[in-house]
Tab-separated table of C-alpha atoms in Angstrom:
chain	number	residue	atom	x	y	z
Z	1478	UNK	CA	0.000	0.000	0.000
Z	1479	UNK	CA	1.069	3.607	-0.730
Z	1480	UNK	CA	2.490	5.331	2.536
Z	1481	UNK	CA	1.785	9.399	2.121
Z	1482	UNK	CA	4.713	11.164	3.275
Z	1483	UNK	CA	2.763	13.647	4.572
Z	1484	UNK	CA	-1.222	13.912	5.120
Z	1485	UNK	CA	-2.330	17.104	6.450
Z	1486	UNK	CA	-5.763	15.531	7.348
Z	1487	UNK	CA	-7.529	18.090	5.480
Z	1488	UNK	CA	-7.127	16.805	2.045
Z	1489	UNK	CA	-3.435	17.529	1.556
Z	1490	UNK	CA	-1.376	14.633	1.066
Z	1491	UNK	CA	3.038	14.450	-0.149
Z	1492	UNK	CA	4.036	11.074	-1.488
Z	1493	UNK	CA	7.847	11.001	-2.029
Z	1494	UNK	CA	9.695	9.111	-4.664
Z	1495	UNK	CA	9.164	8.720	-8.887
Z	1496	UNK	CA	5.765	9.870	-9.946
Z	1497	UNK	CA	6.543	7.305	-13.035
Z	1498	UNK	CA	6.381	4.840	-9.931
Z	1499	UNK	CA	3.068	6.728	-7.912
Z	1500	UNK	CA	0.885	7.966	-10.603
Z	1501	UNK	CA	-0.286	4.334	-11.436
Z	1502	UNK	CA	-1.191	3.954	-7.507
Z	1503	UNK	CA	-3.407	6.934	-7.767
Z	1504	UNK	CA	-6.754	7.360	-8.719
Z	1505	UNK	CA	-8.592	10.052	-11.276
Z	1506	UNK	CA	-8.231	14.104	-10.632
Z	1507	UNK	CA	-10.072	16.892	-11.310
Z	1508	UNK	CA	-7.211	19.212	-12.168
Z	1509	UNK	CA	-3.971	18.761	-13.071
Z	1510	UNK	CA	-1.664	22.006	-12.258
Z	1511	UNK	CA	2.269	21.565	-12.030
Z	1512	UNK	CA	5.502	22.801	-13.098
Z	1513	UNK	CA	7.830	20.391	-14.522
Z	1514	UNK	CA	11.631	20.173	-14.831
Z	1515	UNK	CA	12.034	21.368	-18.453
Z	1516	UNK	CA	15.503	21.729	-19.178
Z	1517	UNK	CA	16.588	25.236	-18.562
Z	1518	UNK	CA	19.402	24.371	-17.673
Z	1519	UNK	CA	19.312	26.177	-13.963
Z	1520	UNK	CA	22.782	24.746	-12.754
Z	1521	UNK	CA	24.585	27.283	-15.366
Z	1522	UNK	CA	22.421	30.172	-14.585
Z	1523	UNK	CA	22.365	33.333	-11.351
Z	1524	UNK	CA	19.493	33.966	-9.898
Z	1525	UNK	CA	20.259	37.785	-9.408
Z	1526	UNK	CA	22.878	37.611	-6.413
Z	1527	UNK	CA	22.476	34.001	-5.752
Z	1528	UNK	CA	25.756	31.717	-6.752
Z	1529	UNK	CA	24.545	29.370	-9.404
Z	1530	UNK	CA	22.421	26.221	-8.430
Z	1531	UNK	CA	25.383	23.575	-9.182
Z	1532	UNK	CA	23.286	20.449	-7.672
Z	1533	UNK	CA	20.215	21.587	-9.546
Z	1534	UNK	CA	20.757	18.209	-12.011
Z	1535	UNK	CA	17.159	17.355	-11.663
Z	1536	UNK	CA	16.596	20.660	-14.558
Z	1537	UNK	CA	19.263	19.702	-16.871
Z	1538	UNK	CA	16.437	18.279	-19.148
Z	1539	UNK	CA	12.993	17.846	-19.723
Z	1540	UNK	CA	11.180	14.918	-18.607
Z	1541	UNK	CA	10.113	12.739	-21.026
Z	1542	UNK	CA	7.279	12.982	-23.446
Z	1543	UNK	CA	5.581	10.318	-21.987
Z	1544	UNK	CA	5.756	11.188	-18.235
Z	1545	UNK	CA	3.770	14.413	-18.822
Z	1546	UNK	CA	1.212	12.414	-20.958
Z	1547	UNK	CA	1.137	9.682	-18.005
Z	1548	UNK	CA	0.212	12.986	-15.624
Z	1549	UNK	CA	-2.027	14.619	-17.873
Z	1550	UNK	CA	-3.949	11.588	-18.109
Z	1551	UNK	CA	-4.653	11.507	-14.508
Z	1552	UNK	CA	-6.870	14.499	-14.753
Z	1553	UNK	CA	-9.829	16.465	-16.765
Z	1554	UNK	CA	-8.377	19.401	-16.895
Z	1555	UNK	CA	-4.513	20.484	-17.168
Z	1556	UNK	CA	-2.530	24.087	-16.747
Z	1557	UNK	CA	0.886	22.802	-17.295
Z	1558	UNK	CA	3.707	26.160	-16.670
Z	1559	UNK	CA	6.636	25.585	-19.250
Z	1560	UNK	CA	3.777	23.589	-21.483
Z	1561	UNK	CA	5.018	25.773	-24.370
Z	1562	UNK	CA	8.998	23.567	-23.801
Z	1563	UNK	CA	6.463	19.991	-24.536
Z	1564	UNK	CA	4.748	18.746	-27.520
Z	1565	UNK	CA	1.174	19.400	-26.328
Z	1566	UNK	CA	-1.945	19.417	-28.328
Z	1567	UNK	CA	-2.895	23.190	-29.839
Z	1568	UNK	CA	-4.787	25.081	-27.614
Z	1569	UNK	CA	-6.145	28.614	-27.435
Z	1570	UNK	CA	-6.373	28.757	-23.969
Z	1571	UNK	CA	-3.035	29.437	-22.485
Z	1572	UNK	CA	-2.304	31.584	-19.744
Z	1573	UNK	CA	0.599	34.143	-19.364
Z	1574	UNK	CA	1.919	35.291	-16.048
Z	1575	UNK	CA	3.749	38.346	-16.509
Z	1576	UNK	CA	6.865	39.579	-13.973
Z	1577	UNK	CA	6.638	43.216	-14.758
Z	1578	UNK	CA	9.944	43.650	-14.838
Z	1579	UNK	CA	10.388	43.955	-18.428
Z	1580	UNK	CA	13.547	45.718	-18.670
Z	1581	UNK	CA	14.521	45.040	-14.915
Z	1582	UNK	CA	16.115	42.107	-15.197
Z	1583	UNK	CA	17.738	39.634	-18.038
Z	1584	UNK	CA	15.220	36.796	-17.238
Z	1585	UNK	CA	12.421	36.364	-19.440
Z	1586	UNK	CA	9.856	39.294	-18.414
Z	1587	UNK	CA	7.220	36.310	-18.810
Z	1588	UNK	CA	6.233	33.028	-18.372
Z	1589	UNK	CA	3.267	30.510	-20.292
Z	1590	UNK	CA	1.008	27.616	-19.426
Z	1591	UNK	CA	0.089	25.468	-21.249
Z	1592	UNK	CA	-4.339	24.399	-20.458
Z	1593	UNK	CA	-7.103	22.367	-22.204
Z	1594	UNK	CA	-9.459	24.758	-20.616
Z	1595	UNK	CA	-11.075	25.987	-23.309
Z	1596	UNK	CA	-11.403	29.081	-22.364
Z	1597	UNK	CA	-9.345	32.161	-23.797
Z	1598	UNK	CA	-6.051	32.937	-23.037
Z	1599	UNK	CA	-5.248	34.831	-19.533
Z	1600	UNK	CA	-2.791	37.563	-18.322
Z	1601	UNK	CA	-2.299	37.360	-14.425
Z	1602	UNK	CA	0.683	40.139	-13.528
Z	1603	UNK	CA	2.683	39.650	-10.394
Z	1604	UNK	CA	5.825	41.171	-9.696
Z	1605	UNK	CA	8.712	37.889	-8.443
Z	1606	UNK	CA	12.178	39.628	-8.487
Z	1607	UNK	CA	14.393	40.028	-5.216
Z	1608	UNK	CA	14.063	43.301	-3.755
Z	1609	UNK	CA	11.411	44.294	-6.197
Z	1610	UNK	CA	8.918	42.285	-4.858
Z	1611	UNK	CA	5.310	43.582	-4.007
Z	1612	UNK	CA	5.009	40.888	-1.085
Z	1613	UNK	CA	7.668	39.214	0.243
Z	1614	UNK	CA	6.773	35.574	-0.060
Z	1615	UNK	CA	9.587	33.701	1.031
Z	1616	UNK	CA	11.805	31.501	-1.794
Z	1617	UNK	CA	12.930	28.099	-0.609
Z	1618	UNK	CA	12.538	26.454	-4.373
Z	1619	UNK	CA	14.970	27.525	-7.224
Z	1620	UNK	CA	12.213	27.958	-9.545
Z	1621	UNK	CA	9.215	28.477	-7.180
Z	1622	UNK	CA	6.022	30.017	-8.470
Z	1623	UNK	CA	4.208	32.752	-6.484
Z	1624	UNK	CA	1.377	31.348	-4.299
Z	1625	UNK	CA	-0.971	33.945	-5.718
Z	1626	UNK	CA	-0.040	32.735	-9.636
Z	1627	UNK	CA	-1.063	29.034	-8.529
Z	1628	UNK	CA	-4.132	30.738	-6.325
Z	1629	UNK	CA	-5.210	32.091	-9.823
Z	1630	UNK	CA	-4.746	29.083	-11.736
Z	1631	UNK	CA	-7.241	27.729	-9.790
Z	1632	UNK	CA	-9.754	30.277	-9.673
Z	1633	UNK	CA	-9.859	29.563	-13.494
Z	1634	UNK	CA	-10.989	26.118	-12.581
Z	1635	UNK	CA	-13.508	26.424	-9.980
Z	1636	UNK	CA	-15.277	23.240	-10.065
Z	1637	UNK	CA	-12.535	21.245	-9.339
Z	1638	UNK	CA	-11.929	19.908	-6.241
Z	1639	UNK	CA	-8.955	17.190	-6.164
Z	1640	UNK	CA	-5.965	18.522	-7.751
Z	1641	UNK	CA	-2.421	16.581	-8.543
Z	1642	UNK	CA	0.881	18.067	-8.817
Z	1643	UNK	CA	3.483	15.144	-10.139
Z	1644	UNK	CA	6.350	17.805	-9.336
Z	1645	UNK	CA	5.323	19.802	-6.314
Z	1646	UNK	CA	8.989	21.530	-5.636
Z	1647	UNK	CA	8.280	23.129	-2.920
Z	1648	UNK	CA	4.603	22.647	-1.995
Z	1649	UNK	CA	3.176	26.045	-4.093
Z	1650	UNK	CA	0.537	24.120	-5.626
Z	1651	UNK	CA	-0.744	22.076	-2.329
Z	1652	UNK	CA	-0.624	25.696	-0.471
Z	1653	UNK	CA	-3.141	27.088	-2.778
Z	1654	UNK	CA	-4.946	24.380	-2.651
Z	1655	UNK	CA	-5.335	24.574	1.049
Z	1656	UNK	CA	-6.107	28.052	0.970
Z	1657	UNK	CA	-8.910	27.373	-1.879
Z	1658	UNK	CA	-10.418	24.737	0.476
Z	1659	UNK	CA	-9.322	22.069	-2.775
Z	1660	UNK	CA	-8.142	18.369	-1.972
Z	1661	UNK	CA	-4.059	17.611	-3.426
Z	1662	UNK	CA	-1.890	15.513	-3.743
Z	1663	UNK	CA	1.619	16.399	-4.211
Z	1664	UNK	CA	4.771	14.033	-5.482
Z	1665	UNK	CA	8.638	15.111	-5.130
Z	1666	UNK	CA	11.115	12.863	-5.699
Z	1667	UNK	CA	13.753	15.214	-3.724
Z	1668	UNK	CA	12.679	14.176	0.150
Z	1669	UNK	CA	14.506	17.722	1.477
Z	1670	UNK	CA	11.786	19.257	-0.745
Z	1671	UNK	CA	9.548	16.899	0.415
Z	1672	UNK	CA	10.146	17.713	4.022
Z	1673	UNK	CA	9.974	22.161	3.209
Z	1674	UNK	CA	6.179	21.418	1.610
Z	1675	UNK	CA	5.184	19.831	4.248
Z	1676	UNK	CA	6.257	22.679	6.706
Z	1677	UNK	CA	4.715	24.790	4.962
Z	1678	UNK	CA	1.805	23.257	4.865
Z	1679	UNK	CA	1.629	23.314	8.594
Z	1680	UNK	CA	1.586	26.871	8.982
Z	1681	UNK	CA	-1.444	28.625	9.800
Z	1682	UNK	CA	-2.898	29.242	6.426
Z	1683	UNK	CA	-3.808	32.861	8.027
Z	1684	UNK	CA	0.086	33.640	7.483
Z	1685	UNK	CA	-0.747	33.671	3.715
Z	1686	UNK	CA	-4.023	35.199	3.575
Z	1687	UNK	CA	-2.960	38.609	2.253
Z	1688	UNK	CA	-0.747	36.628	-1.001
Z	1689	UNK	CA	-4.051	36.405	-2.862
């Protein structure tokens, strides 16, 4: 039997390990949102004053093909971020989370999901650069995403209620879904990341009230 690494008894559960190896244990979802490895290479790059993520080996390339189509076939509905790095089927409905800080910094002043929505493509604007950050959400995840970009996400989606994140990171994903009153289930295969989603999952969810 599958033994959660975490279970928040609310509907928040952390399995560690493969998600090749745990999807197949798992049942159906209503939503699919993640944020895979897809080979940006992170180990060679700053992250403004931050020495360069040498052990980050997990983002030297994209999963495979098939692993995403193994997740996305968990679920109805998908918003994959990085989508646009995978051979997906076309879509119209992609959303685009812009940085604002075109001209700031030399990252990419925006980043795209990839959905099977249906609906029409979607701007959400949040600001996610060092010091010029409008609320200081702590980073403990290389490539994190702001809690009120996932909180979005699933506003788009109200009618689901179990989500799935193959590649929680940090825990982003299962934190909104807490905050949304949403079932999750979350799967890391790094157990120190494992071990930072759960904490953060057992802070008082009135610590993040005003990230919405």
């Amino acid at each position: 039997m599958l033994e959660p690494y975490y279970d928040d008894g609310g509907g928040r559960v952390i399995y560690h390990g493969d998600c090749a190896d745990i999807l197949p244990e798992l049942g159906r979802f209503d939503l699919l949102l993640t944020d895979p490895p897809y080979g940006i290479g992170l180990a060679k790059m700053r992250m403004g004053n931050q020495t360069s993520h040498k052990t980050a080996t997990w983002d030297e390339q994209a999963i495979p093909e098939s692993l995403l189509a193994a997740a996305k076939g968990t679920s109805e509905k998908a918003i994959i971020w990085g989508g646009n790095y995978y051979s997906n089927e076309p879509s119209g409905s992609w959303l685009v989370w812009d940085k604002e800080t075109a001209g700031v910094t030399s990252f990419a002043d925006a980043e795209l999901a990839w959905t099977n929505l249906g609906k029409a493509t979607r701007l959400f604007r949040h600001l996610w650069s060092g010091p010029y950050m409008k609320v200081k959400e702590h980073r403990v995840h290389p490539t994190q995403k702001p809690l009120p970009l996932m909180r979005w996400c699933l506003s788009l989606v109200p009618d689901a209620k179990t989500i799935l994140d193959p590649f929680m990171g940090s825990g982003t994903t299962l934190l909104a879904a807490k905050l949304e009153g949403r079932s999750a289930v979350g799967i890391e295969i790094d157990e120190a990341y494992c071990e930072i989603a759960a904490n953060r999952l057992r802070q008082n969810v009135f610590d993040f009230k005003d990230q919405a």
